[in-house]
Coordinates of N, CA and C in Angstrom, one line a residue:
X3 N -49.5 108.7 154.1 CA -50.3 107.2 154.3 C -50.4 106.4 155.8
X4 N -51.6 106.5 155.8 CA -51.8 106.9 157.6 C -53.5 105.4 156.4
X5 N -53.6 104.8 158.1 CA -54.3 103.8 157.9 C -54.3 102.7 156.9
X6 N -52.9 102.5 156.8 CA -52.2 101.2 156.7 C -52.0 99.6 157.7
X7 N -52.3 98.8 157.7 CA -52.1 97.9 158.0 C -51.9 96.6 157.6
X8 N -50.2 95.7 158.3 CA -50.2 95.3 158.1 C -50.5 94.0 158.3
X9 N -50.4 93.0 157.3 CA -51.5 91.6 157.6 C -50.3 90.4 157.3
X10 N -50.1 89.6 157.7 CA -49.2 88.9 158.0 C -50.0 87.5 157.4
X11 N -48.9 86.6 156.3 CA -49.8 85.1 156.2 C -49.0 84.9 158.1
X12 N -49.6 83.7 158.6 CA -49.6 82.9 159.0 C -48.4 81.3 158.6
X13 N -47.6 81.1 158.8 CA -46.2 80.2 157.8 C -47.1 78.9 157.9
X14 N -48.0 78.5 158.8 CA -48.1 77.3 158.6 C -49.9 77.0 158.5
X15 N -50.5 78.2 158.6 CA -52.4 78.1 157.8 C -52.3 78.4 157.7
X16 N -51.4 78.8 155.9 CA -51.9 79.8 154.4 C -51.0 77.9 153.6
X17 N -51.2 77.6 152.2 CA -50.9 77.0 150.9 C -50.8 77.8 150.2
X18 N -51.2 78.7 149.6 CA -51.8 79.7 148.8 C -50.1 80.5 148.0
X19 N -49.5 79.9 149.2 CA -48.0 81.8 149.2 C -46.7 80.6 150.2
X20 N -46.9 79.3 150.0 CA -44.7 79.2 150.6 C -44.4 80.2 150.1
X21 N -43.7 79.4 151.3 CA -42.2 80.5 151.8 C -40.9 79.5 151.4
X22 N -39.4 79.9 151.9 CA -38.8 79.5 151.6 C -38.5 78.3 153.7
X23 N -39.4 78.9 154.1 CA -39.6 77.8 155.1 C -40.3 76.8 155.3
X24 N -40.6 76.9 153.3 CA -41.3 76.0 153.6 C -40.4 74.4 152.8
X25 N -40.1 75.2 151.7 CA -39.2 74.7 150.8 C -38.3 74.4 151.8
X26 N -37.4 74.8 152.8 CA -36.3 74.2 153.1 C -37.0 73.2 154.5
X27 N -37.8 73.7 154.9 CA -38.3 72.9 156.1 C -39.0 72.3 155.4
X28 N -40.3 72.1 155.5 CA -41.9 71.4 155.2 C -41.5 70.4 153.9
X29 N -41.1 69.4 153.9 CA -41.0 68.6 152.4 C -42.1 68.2 152.3
X30 N -43.3 67.6 153.3 CA -44.5 67.7 153.2 C -45.9 68.0 152.4
X31 N -45.3 69.7 152.3 CA -46.0 71.1 151.8 C -45.5 70.4 150.7
X32 N -44.4 70.4 150.3 CA -43.8 70.7 149.0 C -43.8 69.3 148.2
X33 N -43.8 68.3 148.3 CA -44.3 67.4 147.5 C -46.3 67.3 147.8
X34 N -46.8 67.8 148.7 CA -48.5 68.4 147.6 C -47.9 69.6 146.4
X35 N -47.2 70.3 146.5 CA -46.9 71.1 145.3 C -46.8 70.6 144.7
X36 N -46.0 69.7 144.5 CA -44.9 68.9 143.5 C -46.6 68.1 142.3
X37 N -47.3 67.1 143.3 CA -48.1 66.4 143.4 C -50.0 67.0 142.1
X38 N -49.9 68.6 143.0 CA -50.5 69.0 142.3 C -51.6 68.9 143.1
X39 N -51.1 68.7 144.7 CA -52.2 68.9 145.6 C -52.5 70.6 146.8
X40 N -51.9 70.6 145.5 CA -51.6 72.6 147.2 C -52.5 72.9 146.3
X41 N -53.3 74.4 147.1 CA -53.3 75.2 145.6 C -52.2 76.7 145.9
X42 N -51.6 75.6 146.1 CA -50.6 77.3 145.7 C -49.9 78.0 144.7
X43 N -50.4 79.7 145.1 CA -50.1 80.3 144.1 C -48.6 80.5 143.3
X44 N -47.8 80.7 143.9 CA -47.0 81.0 144.1 C -45.7 80.8 144.9
X45 N -43.9 80.4 144.7 CA -43.2 79.6 146.1 C -42.9 81.6 146.4
X46 N -42.3 82.2 147.2 CA -41.7 82.9 147.0 C -40.7 82.7 148.5
X47 N -39.3 82.3 147.2 CA -37.9 81.9 148.4 C -37.5 82.6 149.5
X48 N -37.9 82.9 150.3 CA -37.1 83.8 151.4 C -37.1 82.5 152.1
X49 N -36.4 83.2 153.6 CA -35.1 82.3 153.8 C -34.2 81.3 153.7
X50 N -33.9 82.0 152.3 CA -32.6 81.0 151.3 C -31.4 82.3 151.2
X51 N -30.8 81.3 151.6 CA -29.9 82.6 151.3 C -29.0 83.3 150.7
X52 N -29.5 83.3 149.1 CA -28.2 84.9 148.1 C -29.5 84.4 147.2
X53 N -29.8 85.4 146.0 CA -29.9 85.3 144.5 C -29.9 83.6 144.0
X54 N -28.6 83.8 143.9 CA -28.1 82.5 143.3 C -28.5 81.8 143.3
X55 N -28.9 80.8 144.3 CA -29.0 79.5 145.2 C -31.1 80.1 144.7
X56 N -31.9 80.7 145.6 CA -32.7 81.5 144.9 C -33.0 80.8 143.7
X57 N -32.4 80.6 141.7 CA -32.7 80.9 141.7 C -32.4 78.7 140.8
X58 N -32.0 78.7 141.5 CA -31.4 77.6 141.0 C -32.7 76.2 142.2
X59 N -32.7 77.1 142.8 CA -34.1 76.2 143.6 C -35.1 76.5 142.5
X60 N -36.0 77.5 142.6 CA -36.5 77.7 141.4 C -37.0 77.0 140.5
X61 N -35.2 77.1 139.6 CA -35.2 76.0 138.5 C -35.4 74.4 139.1
X62 N -35.3 74.1 139.5 CA -35.0 73.0 140.3 C -36.7 72.6 140.0
X63 N -37.5 73.0 140.8 CA -38.9 73.4 140.6 C -39.6 73.5 139.7
X64 N -38.8 74.1 138.7 CA -39.9 74.5 137.8 C -41.0 75.4 137.3
X65 N -39.9 76.5 138.6 CA -40.2 77.9 138.4 C -40.0 78.9 137.9
X66 N -39.0 78.6 136.9 CA -37.9 79.5 136.8 C -37.9 79.5 134.8
X67 N -38.7 80.8 134.6 CA -38.7 81.1 133.1 C -37.9 82.1 131.8
X68 N -36.4 82.5 132.9 CA -35.8 83.5 132.7 C -34.9 83.1 131.7
X69 N -34.9 83.2 130.8 CA -33.2 82.9 129.8 C -32.5 83.4 130.4
X70 N -31.1 82.6 130.2 CA -29.9 83.1 130.7 C -30.1 84.6 130.4
X71 N -29.1 84.5 128.4 CA -28.9 85.5 128.4 C -29.6 87.2 129.0
X72 N -31.3 87.0 130.1 CA -31.5 88.0 130.4 C -30.9 88.1 132.5
X73 N -30.8 87.0 133.1 CA -30.2 87.3 133.7 C -29.2 88.6 134.7
X74 N -28.6 89.1 135.1 CA -28.1 90.2 135.3 C -27.7 91.2 134.5
X75 N -28.6 91.6 133.2 CA -28.1 92.1 132.5 C -28.5 93.1 132.2
X76 N -28.4 94.5 132.3 CA -28.8 95.8 132.1 C -29.9 95.9 130.9
X77 N -30.6 96.1 131.6 CA -31.8 96.4 130.2 C -31.4 97.5 129.4
X78 N -30.0 98.7 129.9 CA -30.3 99.4 128.1 C -29.2 98.8 127.1
X79 N -28.3 97.1 128.6 CA -27.5 96.9 127.2 C -28.4 95.5 126.6
X80 N -29.7 95.6 127.1 CA -30.1 94.0 126.2 C -31.1 94.7 125.4
X81 N -31.6 96.2 124.8 CA -32.3 96.2 125.1 C -31.6 97.6 122.8
X82 N -30.1 98.0 123.6 CA -29.2 98.3 122.8 C -28.6 97.0 122.0
X83 N -28.8 96.1 122.4 CA -27.8 95.3 121.6 C -28.8 94.3 120.7
X84 N -28.5 93.4 120.2 CA -29.1 92.7 119.4 C -29.9 91.1 120.0
X85 N -31.0 91.8 121.3 CA -30.9 90.4 121.7 C -32.3 91.1 121.4
X86 N -32.6 91.9 121.8 CA -34.4 93.1 121.8 C -34.6 93.5 120.1
X87 N -35.6 92.6 119.5 CA -36.8 93.2 118.4 C -37.6 93.6 118.8
X88 N -38.0 94.7 118.0 CA -39.7 95.1 118.1 C -40.0 95.5 120.2
X89 N -38.8 96.0 120.1 CA -39.3 96.7 121.7 C -39.6 95.8 123.0
X90 N -39.4 94.8 122.8 CA -40.1 93.6 123.2 C -38.7 93.0 124.1
X91 N -39.0 92.2 125.8 CA -38.5 91.7 126.2 C -38.5 90.6 126.6
X92 N -40.1 90.6 126.5 CA -40.9 88.6 126.3 C -40.5 87.7 126.0
X93 N -39.8 88.2 124.6 CA -39.6 86.8 123.5 C -37.9 86.9 123.8
X94 N -37.0 87.5 123.8 CA -36.4 86.6 123.8 C -35.4 86.4 125.6
X95 N -36.4 87.1 126.4 CA -36.0 87.1 127.8 C -37.0 85.8 128.4
X96 N -38.0 85.4 128.2 CA -39.4 85.2 128.8 C -39.5 83.0 128.0
X97 N -39.6 82.1 129.2 CA -40.1 81.1 128.2 C -40.8 80.4 127.7
X98 N -41.3 80.4 127.4 CA -42.7 79.3 127.3 C -42.8 78.0 128.9
X99 N -41.5 77.3 128.4 CA -41.7 76.4 129.7 C -40.7 76.9 130.5
X100 N -40.7 76.0 131.3 CA -39.8 75.9 132.6 C -39.2 75.4 132.5
X101 N -37.4 76.1 132.7 CA -36.6 76.3 132.4 C -35.7 75.0 133.5
X102 N -36.1 73.9 133.8 CA -35.9 73.2 135.0 C -34.1 72.8 134.2
X103 N -33.7 72.8 135.6 CA -32.3 71.6 136.2 C -32.4 71.6 137.1
X104 N -31.5 70.7 137.7 CA -31.0 69.8 138.1 C -29.9 71.1 139.5
X105 N -30.0 70.4 140.6 CA -28.8 71.3 140.9 C -28.2 70.6 142.7
X106 N -29.3 70.6 143.4 CA -29.9 69.7 145.8 C -29.9 68.7 145.0
X107 N -29.9 67.4 145.6 CA -30.4 66.6 145.4 C -31.2 66.2 147.4
X108 N -30.6 66.6 147.4 CA -30.8 67.3 149.5 C -32.7 68.8 148.7
X109 N -32.7 69.4 148.3 CA -34.0 70.0 148.1 C -35.0 69.4 147.1
X110 N -36.1 69.9 148.0 CA -37.1 69.5 146.5 C -37.0 69.9 145.0
X111 N -38.0 69.0 144.5 CA -37.3 69.1 143.2 C -38.4 68.4 142.8
X112 N -39.0 69.3 140.9 CA -40.3 68.4 140.6 C -39.9 67.2 139.4
X113 N -38.6 66.5 139.7 CA -38.0 65.7 139.2 C -36.3 64.9 140.1
X114 N -37.1 64.1 140.1 CA -36.0 63.4 140.3 C -34.0 63.5 140.3
X115 N -33.5 64.5 141.7 CA -32.4 64.5 140.8 C -30.7 63.7 142.4
X116 N -32.2 62.7 141.7 CA -29.8 62.0 143.1 C -28.5 61.8 142.5
X117 N -28.9 62.4 141.0 CA -27.7 62.2 140.6 C -26.6 64.0 140.9
X118 N -27.2 65.0 141.8 CA -26.9 66.1 142.6 C -26.0 66.6 143.5
X119 N -25.3 67.0 143.8 CA -25.0 66.8 145.0 C -25.7 67.7 146.3
X120 N -24.9 67.6 146.9 CA -26.2 67.9 148.8 C -25.3 69.7 149.3
X121 N -26.5 70.0 149.4 CA -26.4 71.5 149.7 C -26.4 71.7 151.4
X122 N -27.6 70.8 152.0 CA -27.4 71.5 153.2 C -26.7 69.8 154.0
X123 N -25.9 70.7 155.8 CA -25.5 70.0 155.9 C -26.1 69.1 156.9
X124 N -27.2 69.9 157.6 CA -28.4 68.8 158.3 C -28.8 68.2 157.8
X125 N -29.5 67.9 155.8 CA -30.1 67.4 155.5 C -29.6 65.7 155.5
X126 N -28.7 65.4 154.2 CA -28.0 64.5 154.0 C -28.8 63.6 153.6
X127 N -29.5 63.6 152.8 CA -30.4 62.9 152.3 C -31.9 63.3 151.0
X128 N -31.1 62.6 149.7 CA -32.2 62.2 149.0 C -33.8 63.2 148.7
X129 N -34.4 64.1 148.0 CA -35.9 64.3 149.2 C -36.5 63.5 147.9
X130 N -36.0 63.1 146.8 CA -36.6 62.3 146.6 C -36.6 60.0 147.0
X131 N -35.6 60.3 147.6 CA -35.1 58.7 148.1 C -36.3 58.6 149.8
X132 N -36.6 60.1 149.9 CA -36.8 59.7 151.2 C -38.2 60.0 151.3
X133 N -39.4 59.9 150.9 CA -40.9 59.7 150.5 C -41.4 59.0 151.5
X134 N -42.1 60.0 152.1 CA -43.2 59.3 152.4 C -43.6 57.9 151.7

């Protein structure tokens, strides 16, 4: 592979592909996404410690569609078991509507999660209560 060039989005200049940097540190960006005022195409949950938290944050943002039965499941177990019908993983694994749930009040969410716990020792405030 010759002649390939790497291009990187500037974390401040792009609003189509926000990442974990925006999720964790730029709440104004996240508020504009929640209000539908952003051109965001998807949120990449970079700058996030682990897979478990990535899933929880995406659920809280209303951006998670994979049913629990298919998370961390070996595909052969799904296909050989009673979960898959008609050779497709779409219906048994993919939800039509986002699978929303609250987990942390100090992280952005599409709905208030004021009864949830805190996760970020630096923030110590509710995302929804601290709106401008």
